[in-house]
PDB file of C-alpha atoms in Angstrom:
ATOM      1  CA  GLN A1422     -10.964 -16.175 -24.755  1.00  0.00           C
ATOM      2  CA  LYS A1423     -10.631 -13.752 -21.904  1.00  0.00           C
ATOM      3  CA  GLU A1424      -7.196 -12.885 -20.637  1.00  0.00           C
ATOM      4  CA  VAL A1425      -7.683 -13.785 -16.999  1.00  0.00           C
ATOM      5  CA  GLU A1426     -10.957 -15.722 -16.461  1.00  0.00           C
ATOM      6  CA  GLN A1427     -12.776 -16.773 -13.211  1.00  0.00           C
ATOM      7  CA  ASN A1428     -15.535 -19.114 -12.617  1.00  0.00           C
ATOM      8  CA  SER A1429     -18.886 -16.795 -12.716  1.00  0.00           C
ATOM      9  CA  GLY A1430     -20.082 -18.051  -9.286  1.00  0.00           C
ATOM     10  CA  PRO A1431     -21.682 -17.580  -6.799  1.00  0.00           C
ATOM     11  CA  LEU A1432     -19.994 -19.954  -4.875  1.00  0.00           C
ATOM     12  CA  SER A1433     -21.597 -20.995  -1.558  1.00  0.00           C
ATOM     13  CA  VAL A1434     -19.876 -23.691   1.148  1.00  0.00           C
ATOM     14  CA  PRO A1435     -20.608 -24.202   4.871  1.00  0.00           C
ATOM     15  CA  GLU A1436     -18.637 -23.513   7.768  1.00  0.00           C
ATOM     16  CA  GLY A1437     -15.578 -25.248   8.134  1.00  0.00           C
ATOM     17  CA  ALA A1438     -15.446 -26.340   4.324  1.00  0.00           C
ATOM     18  CA  ILE A1439     -12.833 -26.006   1.885  1.00  0.00           C
ATOM     19  CA  ALA A1440     -13.352 -23.676  -0.855  1.00  0.00           C
ATOM     20  CA  SER A1441     -11.810 -24.057  -4.164  1.00  0.00           C
ATOM     21  CA  LEU A1442     -11.524 -20.596  -6.225  1.00  0.00           C
ATOM     22  CA  ASN A1443      -9.918 -21.105 -10.044  1.00  0.00           C
ATOM     23  CA  CYS A1444      -8.912 -18.807 -12.339  1.00  0.00           C
ATOM     24  CA  THR A1445      -7.113 -19.596 -15.916  1.00  0.00           C
ATOM     25  CA  TYR A1446      -4.976 -16.960 -17.698  1.00  0.00           C
ATOM     26  CA  SER A1447      -4.536 -17.248 -21.441  1.00  0.00           C
ATOM     27  CA  ASP A1448      -1.249 -15.418 -21.868  1.00  0.00           C
ATOM     28  CA  ARG A1449       1.639 -18.254 -21.532  1.00  0.00           C
ATOM     29  CA  GLY A1450       4.050 -15.879 -20.353  1.00  0.00           C
ATOM     30  CA  SER A1451       2.607 -14.405 -17.501  1.00  0.00           C
ATOM     31  CA  GLN A1452       5.126 -14.196 -14.717  1.00  0.00           C
ATOM     32  CA  SER A1453       3.301 -13.446 -11.142  1.00  0.00           C
ATOM     33  CA  PHE A1454      -0.235 -13.911  -9.767  1.00  0.00           C
ATOM     34  CA  PHE A1455      -2.294 -12.469  -7.102  1.00  0.00           C
ATOM     35  CA  TRP A1456      -5.165 -13.040  -5.191  1.00  0.00           C
ATOM     36  CA  TYR A1457      -7.315 -10.181  -4.192  1.00  0.00           C
ATOM     37  CA  ARG A1458     -10.328 -10.020  -1.519  1.00  0.00           C
ATOM     38  CA  GLN A1459     -13.002  -7.807  -1.620  1.00  0.00           C
ATOM     39  CA  TYR A1460     -15.809  -7.137   0.727  1.00  0.00           C
ATOM     40  CA  SER A1461     -18.791  -5.527  -0.364  1.00  0.00           C
ATOM     41  CA  GLY A1462     -18.391  -1.502  -0.366  1.00  0.00           C
ATOM     42  CA  LYS A1463     -14.749  -1.794   0.168  1.00  0.00           C
ATOM     43  CA  SER A1464     -11.449  -1.867  -1.927  1.00  0.00           C
ATOM     44  CA  PRO A1465      -9.642  -5.042  -3.077  1.00  0.00           C
ATOM     45  CA  GLU A1466      -6.997  -6.347  -0.348  1.00  0.00           C
ATOM     46  CA  LEU A1467      -4.050  -8.275  -1.565  1.00  0.00           C
ATOM     47  CA  ILE A1468      -4.166 -11.841   0.372  1.00  0.00           C
ATOM     48  CA  MET A1469      -1.732 -14.201  -1.710  1.00  0.00           C
ATOM     49  CA  PHE A1470       0.848 -14.020  -4.314  1.00  0.00           C
ATOM     50  CA  ILE A1471       2.497 -16.416  -6.368  1.00  0.00           C
ATOM     51  CA  TYR A1472       5.659 -16.594  -8.620  1.00  0.00           C
ATOM     52  CA  SER A1473       6.527 -20.057  -8.928  1.00  0.00           C
ATOM     53  CA  ASN A1474       4.577 -23.441 -10.208  1.00  0.00           C
ATOM     54  CA  GLY A1475       3.345 -25.337  -7.248  1.00  0.00           C
ATOM     55  CA  ASP A1476       1.840 -24.525  -3.732  1.00  0.00           C
ATOM     56  CA  LYS A1477       2.350 -21.495  -1.422  1.00  0.00           C
ATOM     57  CA  GLU A1478       0.529 -21.402   2.064  1.00  0.00           C
ATOM     58  CA  ASP A1479      -0.374 -19.063   4.427  1.00  0.00           C
ATOM     59  CA  GLY A1480      -2.271 -19.749   7.150  1.00  0.00           C
ATOM     60  CA  ARG A1481      -5.585 -20.907   6.027  1.00  0.00           C
ATOM     61  CA  PHE A1482      -4.946 -19.908   2.884  1.00  0.00           C
ATOM     62  CA  THR A1483      -3.137 -21.654  -0.352  1.00  0.00           C
ATOM     63  CA  ALA A1484      -2.292 -20.773  -3.795  1.00  0.00           C
ATOM     64  CA  GLN A1485      -1.575 -23.320  -6.304  1.00  0.00           C
ATOM     65  CA  LEU A1486      -0.194 -22.469  -9.547  1.00  0.00           C
ATOM     66  CA  ASN A1487       0.352 -24.505 -12.774  1.00  0.00           C
ATOM     67  CA  LYS A1488       1.786 -22.460 -15.415  1.00  0.00           C
ATOM     68  CA  ALA A1489       1.829 -25.808 -18.168  1.00  0.00           C
ATOM     69  CA  SER A1490      -2.165 -25.622 -17.583  1.00  0.00           C
ATOM     70  CA  GLN A1491      -2.089 -22.084 -17.123  1.00  0.00           C
ATOM     71  CA  TYR A1492      -4.153 -21.958 -13.938  1.00  0.00           C
ATOM     72  CA  VAL A1493      -3.822 -20.756 -10.487  1.00  0.00           C
ATOM     73  CA  SER A1494      -5.973 -21.653  -7.632  1.00  0.00           C
ATOM     74  CA  LEU A1495      -6.728 -20.117  -4.174  1.00  0.00           C
ATOM     75  CA  LEU A1496      -7.915 -23.052  -1.397  1.00  0.00           C
ATOM     76  CA  ILE A1497      -9.577 -21.324   2.052  1.00  0.00           C
ATOM     77  CA  ARG A1498      -9.654 -24.295   4.499  1.00  0.00           C
ATOM     78  CA  ASP A1499     -11.825 -24.217   7.332  1.00  0.00           C
ATOM     79  CA  SER A1500     -14.050 -21.339   5.971  1.00  0.00           C
ATOM     80  CA  GLN A1501     -15.063 -18.943   8.294  1.00  0.00           C
ATOM     81  CA  PRO A1502     -18.345 -16.576   7.672  1.00  0.00           C
ATOM     82  CA  SER A1503     -15.989 -13.439   7.896  1.00  0.00           C
ATOM     83  CA  ASP A1504     -14.437 -15.099   4.650  1.00  0.00           C
ATOM     84  CA  SER A1505     -17.606 -14.278   2.806  1.00  0.00           C
ATOM     85  CA  ALA A1506     -16.406 -11.741  -0.089  1.00  0.00           C
ATOM     86  CA  THR A1507     -15.594 -11.057  -3.678  1.00  0.00           C
ATOM     87  CA  TYR A1508     -12.111 -12.898  -4.544  1.00  0.00           C
ATOM     88  CA  LEU A1509     -10.145 -11.363  -7.397  1.00  0.00           C
ATOM     89  CA  CYS A1510      -7.527 -13.294  -9.323  1.00  0.00           C
ATOM     90  CA  ALA A1511      -4.535 -10.744 -11.371  1.00  0.00           C
ATOM     91  CA  VAL A1512      -1.941 -11.738 -13.598  1.00  0.00           C
ATOM     92  CA  ASN A1513       1.331  -9.947 -14.534  1.00  0.00           C
ATOM     93  CA  ARG A1514       0.979 -10.793 -18.382  1.00  0.00           C
ATOM     94  CA  SER A1515       4.672 -10.591 -19.848  1.00  0.00           C
ATOM     95  CA  GLY A1516       5.602  -7.780 -21.429  1.00  0.00           C
ATOM     96  CA  ALA A1517       2.947  -5.318 -19.303  1.00  0.00           C
ATOM     97  CA  ASN A1518       5.607  -3.967 -17.263  1.00  0.00           C
ATOM     98  CA  SER A1519       3.876  -2.969 -14.100  1.00  0.00           C
ATOM     99  CA  LYS A1520      -0.187  -3.510 -15.137  1.00  0.00           C
ATOM    100  CA  LEU A1521      -2.061  -6.222 -13.770  1.00  0.00           C
ATOM    101  CA  THR A1522      -5.094  -7.999 -15.437  1.00  0.00           C
ATOM    102  CA  PHE A1523      -7.807  -8.744 -13.278  1.00  0.00           C
ATOM    103  CA  GLY A1524     -10.525 -11.416 -13.773  1.00  0.00           C
ATOM    104  CA  LYS A1525     -14.214 -10.304 -13.066  1.00  0.00           C
ATOM    105  CA  GLY A1526     -14.147 -11.720  -9.446  1.00  0.00           C
ATOM    106  CA  ILE A1527     -15.999 -14.585  -7.951  1.00  0.00           C
ATOM    107  CA  THR A1528     -18.264 -14.013  -4.632  1.00  0.00           C
ATOM    108  CA  LEU A1529     -18.097 -16.482  -1.946  1.00  0.00           C
ATOM    109  CA  SER A1530     -20.590 -17.276   0.507  1.00  0.00           C
ATOM    110  CA  VAL A1531     -19.628 -19.272   3.768  1.00  0.00           C
ATOM    111  CA  ARG A1532     -22.731 -20.493   5.345  1.00  0.00           C
ATOM    112  CA  PRO A1533     -22.881 -20.786   9.646  1.00  0.00           C
TER     113      PRO A1533
ATOM    114  CA  ASP B1007       2.382  -0.583   5.409  1.00  0.00           C
ATOM    115  CA  VAL B1008       2.065   1.618   2.005  1.00  0.00           C
ATOM    116  CA  LYS B1009      -0.917   3.811   2.540  1.00  0.00           C
ATOM    117  CA  VAL B1010      -2.864   5.038  -0.706  1.00  0.00           C
ATOM    118  CA  THR B1011      -5.237   7.574   0.274  1.00  0.00           C
ATOM    119  CA  GLN B1012      -8.384   9.155  -2.269  1.00  0.00           C
ATOM    120  CA  SER B1013      -9.635  12.386  -0.718  1.00  0.00           C
ATOM    121  CA  SER B1014     -13.186  11.590  -1.253  1.00  0.00           C
ATOM    122  CA  ARG B1015     -15.132   8.315  -0.032  1.00  0.00           C
ATOM    123  CA  TYR B1016     -18.189   9.942  -1.860  1.00  0.00           C
ATOM    124  CA  LEU B1017     -18.925  12.399  -4.495  1.00  0.00           C
ATOM    125  CA  VAL B1018     -21.848  13.649  -6.252  1.00  0.00           C
ATOM    126  CA  LYS B1019     -21.658  15.902  -9.567  1.00  0.00           C
ATOM    127  CA  ARG B1020     -23.829  17.299 -11.959  1.00  0.00           C
ATOM    128  CA  THR B1021     -23.512  16.360 -15.721  1.00  0.00           C
ATOM    129  CA  GLY B1022     -21.191  18.866 -17.756  1.00  0.00           C
ATOM    130  CA  GLU B1023     -18.821  19.521 -14.231  1.00  0.00           C
ATOM    131  CA  LYS B1024     -15.158  19.166 -14.235  1.00  0.00           C
ATOM    132  CA  VAL B1025     -14.302  16.664 -11.524  1.00  0.00           C
ATOM    133  CA  PHE B1026     -10.971  15.924  -9.796  1.00  0.00           C
ATOM    134  CA  LEU B1027     -10.139  12.894  -7.918  1.00  0.00           C
ATOM    135  CA  GLU B1028      -7.002  13.424  -5.699  1.00  0.00           C
ATOM    136  CA  CYS B1029      -4.947  10.019  -4.806  1.00  0.00           C
ATOM    137  CA  VAL B1030      -1.806  10.256  -2.619  1.00  0.00           C
ATOM    138  CA  GLN B1031       0.767   7.369  -1.480  1.00  0.00           C
ATOM    139  CA  ASP B1032       3.358   7.316   1.179  1.00  0.00           C
ATOM    140  CA  MET B1033       5.438   5.074   0.088  1.00  0.00           C
ATOM    141  CA  ASP B1034       7.659   6.485  -3.067  1.00  0.00           C
ATOM    142  CA  HIS B1035       6.061   3.588  -5.560  1.00  0.00           C
ATOM    143  CA  GLU B1036       6.838   4.352  -9.102  1.00  0.00           C
ATOM    144  CA  ASN B1037       3.685   3.102 -10.300  1.00  0.00           C
ATOM    145  CA  MET B1038       0.105   3.883 -10.041  1.00  0.00           C
ATOM    146  CA  PHE B1039      -3.038   3.476 -11.377  1.00  0.00           C
ATOM    147  CA  TRP B1040      -6.551   4.730 -11.795  1.00  0.00           C
ATOM    148  CA  TYR B1041      -9.679   1.845 -12.099  1.00  0.00           C
ATOM    149  CA  ARG B1042     -13.246   1.877 -12.422  1.00  0.00           C
ATOM    150  CA  GLN B1043     -15.582  -0.888 -11.054  1.00  0.00           C
ATOM    151  CA  ASP B1044     -18.606  -1.492 -12.374  1.00  0.00           C
ATOM    152  CA  PRO B1045     -21.357  -4.706 -11.341  1.00  0.00           C
ATOM    153  CA  GLY B1046     -20.315  -7.177 -14.280  1.00  0.00           C
ATOM    154  CA  LEU B1047     -17.464  -5.736 -15.590  1.00  0.00           C
ATOM    155  CA  GLY B1048     -15.062  -5.767 -13.115  1.00  0.00           C
ATOM    156  CA  LEU B1049     -12.042  -3.601 -12.554  1.00  0.00           C
ATOM    157  CA  ARG B1050     -11.188  -1.365 -15.832  1.00  0.00           C
ATOM    158  CA  LEU B1051      -8.009   0.170 -16.105  1.00  0.00           C
ATOM    159  CA  ILE B1052      -8.619   4.230 -17.108  1.00  0.00           C
ATOM    160  CA  TYR B1053      -4.896   5.488 -16.704  1.00  0.00           C
ATOM    161  CA  PHE B1054      -1.437   4.791 -15.209  1.00  0.00           C
ATOM    162  CA  SER B1055       1.773   6.121 -14.751  1.00  0.00           C
ATOM    163  CA  TYR B1056       4.857   4.620 -14.138  1.00  0.00           C
ATOM    164  CA  ASP B1057       6.860   7.938 -13.232  1.00  0.00           C
ATOM    165  CA  VAL B1058       6.492  11.761 -12.759  1.00  0.00           C
ATOM    166  CA  LYS B1059       5.226  13.748 -15.692  1.00  0.00           C
ATOM    167  CA  MET B1060       4.803  10.061 -17.639  1.00  0.00           C
ATOM    168  CA  LYS B1061       1.182   8.473 -18.622  1.00  0.00           C
ATOM    169  CA  GLU B1062      -0.138   5.832 -20.506  1.00  0.00           C
ATOM    170  CA  LYS B1063      -3.849   5.089 -21.573  1.00  0.00           C
ATOM    171  CA  GLY B1064      -5.514   1.956 -20.124  1.00  0.00           C
ATOM    172  CA  ASP B1065      -8.582   0.352 -21.840  1.00  0.00           C
ATOM    173  CA  ILE B1066     -10.827   2.915 -21.298  1.00  0.00           C
ATOM    174  CA  PRO B1067      -9.140   6.498 -21.632  1.00  0.00           C
ATOM    175  CA  GLU B1068     -12.026   8.253 -23.264  1.00  0.00           C
ATOM    176  CA  GLY B1069     -13.717  11.002 -20.943  1.00  0.00           C
ATOM    177  CA  TYR B1070     -10.745  10.756 -18.832  1.00  0.00           C
ATOM    178  CA  SER B1071      -7.224  12.768 -17.853  1.00  0.00           C
ATOM    179  CA  VAL B1072      -4.448  12.224 -15.636  1.00  0.00           C
ATOM    180  CA  SER B1073      -2.026  14.423 -14.006  1.00  0.00           C
ATOM    181  CA  ARG B1074       0.738  13.101 -11.868  1.00  0.00           C
ATOM    182  CA  GLU B1075       3.236  16.374 -11.264  1.00  0.00           C
ATOM    183  CA  LYS B1076       4.484  14.503  -8.028  1.00  0.00           C
ATOM    184  CA  LYS B1077       5.637  11.061  -7.347  1.00  0.00           C
ATOM    185  CA  GLU B1078       3.293  10.682  -4.615  1.00  0.00           C
ATOM    186  CA  ARG B1079       0.468  12.178  -6.376  1.00  0.00           C
ATOM    187  CA  PHE B1080      -1.943  10.975  -9.643  1.00  0.00           C
ATOM    188  CA  SER B1081      -5.129  12.538  -9.978  1.00  0.00           C
ATOM    189  CA  LEU B1082      -8.164  11.358 -12.272  1.00  0.00           C
ATOM    190  CA  ILE B1083      -9.654  14.526 -14.573  1.00  0.00           C
ATOM    191  CA  LEU B1084     -13.187  13.891 -15.458  1.00  0.00           C
ATOM    192  CA  GLU B1085     -13.030  16.903 -18.201  1.00  0.00           C
ATOM    193  CA  SER B1086     -16.938  17.131 -18.649  1.00  0.00           C
ATOM    194  CA  ALA B1087     -18.901  14.479 -16.507  1.00  0.00           C
ATOM    195  CA  SER B1088     -21.564  12.369 -17.463  1.00  0.00           C
ATOM    196  CA  THR B1089     -24.174  10.149 -16.571  1.00  0.00           C
ATOM    197  CA  ASN B1090     -21.965   6.820 -17.268  1.00  0.00           C
ATOM    198  CA  GLN B1091     -19.342   8.104 -15.512  1.00  0.00           C
ATOM    199  CA  THR B1092     -21.023   7.031 -12.139  1.00  0.00           C
ATOM    200  CA  SER B1093     -18.900   4.627 -10.974  1.00  0.00           C
ATOM    201  CA  MET B1094     -16.545   3.370  -7.774  1.00  0.00           C
ATOM    202  CA  TYR B1095     -13.260   4.807  -8.802  1.00  0.00           C
ATOM    203  CA  LEU B1096     -10.298   3.137  -7.418  1.00  0.00           C
ATOM    204  CA  CYS B1097      -6.436   4.348  -7.053  1.00  0.00           C
ATOM    205  CA  ALA B1098      -3.348   1.796  -6.766  1.00  0.00           C
ATOM    206  CA  SER B1099       0.378   1.925  -6.251  1.00  0.00           C
ATOM    207  CA  ARG B1100       2.894  -0.557  -6.931  1.00  0.00           C
ATOM    208  CA  GLN B1101       6.645  -0.908  -6.664  1.00  0.00           C
ATOM    209  CA  GLY B1102       8.343  -3.107  -8.382  1.00  0.00           C
ATOM    210  CA  ALA B1103       7.383  -6.842  -8.809  1.00  0.00           C
ATOM    211  CA  LEU B1104       4.829  -6.623  -5.640  1.00  0.00           C
ATOM    212  CA  GLY B1105       1.071  -6.560  -5.667  1.00  0.00           C
ATOM    213  CA  TYR B1106      -1.098  -3.389  -5.992  1.00  0.00           C
ATOM    214  CA  THR B1107      -2.071  -1.094  -2.755  1.00  0.00           C
ATOM    215  CA  PHE B1108      -5.615   0.134  -3.141  1.00  0.00           C
ATOM    216  CA  GLY B1109      -7.208   3.064  -1.937  1.00  0.00           C
ATOM    217  CA  SER B1110     -10.295   2.803  -0.353  1.00  0.00           C
ATOM    218  CA  GLY B1111     -11.979   4.248  -3.338  1.00  0.00           C
ATOM    219  CA  THR B1112     -14.093   7.066  -4.413  1.00  0.00           C
ATOM    220  CA  ARG B1113     -17.742   6.540  -5.493  1.00  0.00           C
ATOM    221  CA  LEU B1114     -18.846   8.838  -7.752  1.00  0.00           C
ATOM    222  CA  THR B1115     -22.561   9.587  -8.614  1.00  0.00           C
ATOM    223  CA  VAL B1116     -23.210  11.988 -11.704  1.00  0.00           C
ATOM    224  CA  VAL B1117     -26.423  13.597 -12.102  1.00  0.00           C
TER     225      VAL B1117
END
């Protein structure tokens, strides 16, 4: 099993819809979780992080963490064409000190 | 805002050349990282450093070395560039439990 796994995508949603991006991880001791957005040709930028089980909301973005099931998700409400990008899930595994382990990312396309 | 600056946005080098990629951060972060990113392979960790003069191998260190003589600067060295090192190189820094801050990346082409 891959350490951090994301659906291969791409994911296409109409403008105004909710986009749901999912990520699973294998290390049960993982402690912190991050979502990065990467536009084509640009570097990743941090958009959300979550440490505790449950939901964390920031504007149109909600991160959801379920440690028992070992998944973390990102919901984007009222999706906009400007949300079209690749989204990377990253996990701080137990004992990994400062290193993050990244999923391969999923490309989201929001259709006008 | 933390700034991570990579010295070159685009580089073209010849096979066999020694290549230096520089990365500087301005927020006194302890941890710095070098990744390469290739289509279909995602981000792969080359080397990282958690303190001055300290370095640790990542997942794909072969053909690379690093130098961290000052806290703010982390250099990636390609000892003898090869065409399979053509890639996007991303530097990142991190303090504590916060997420990474990435530089803008260097797209290296080896011909």
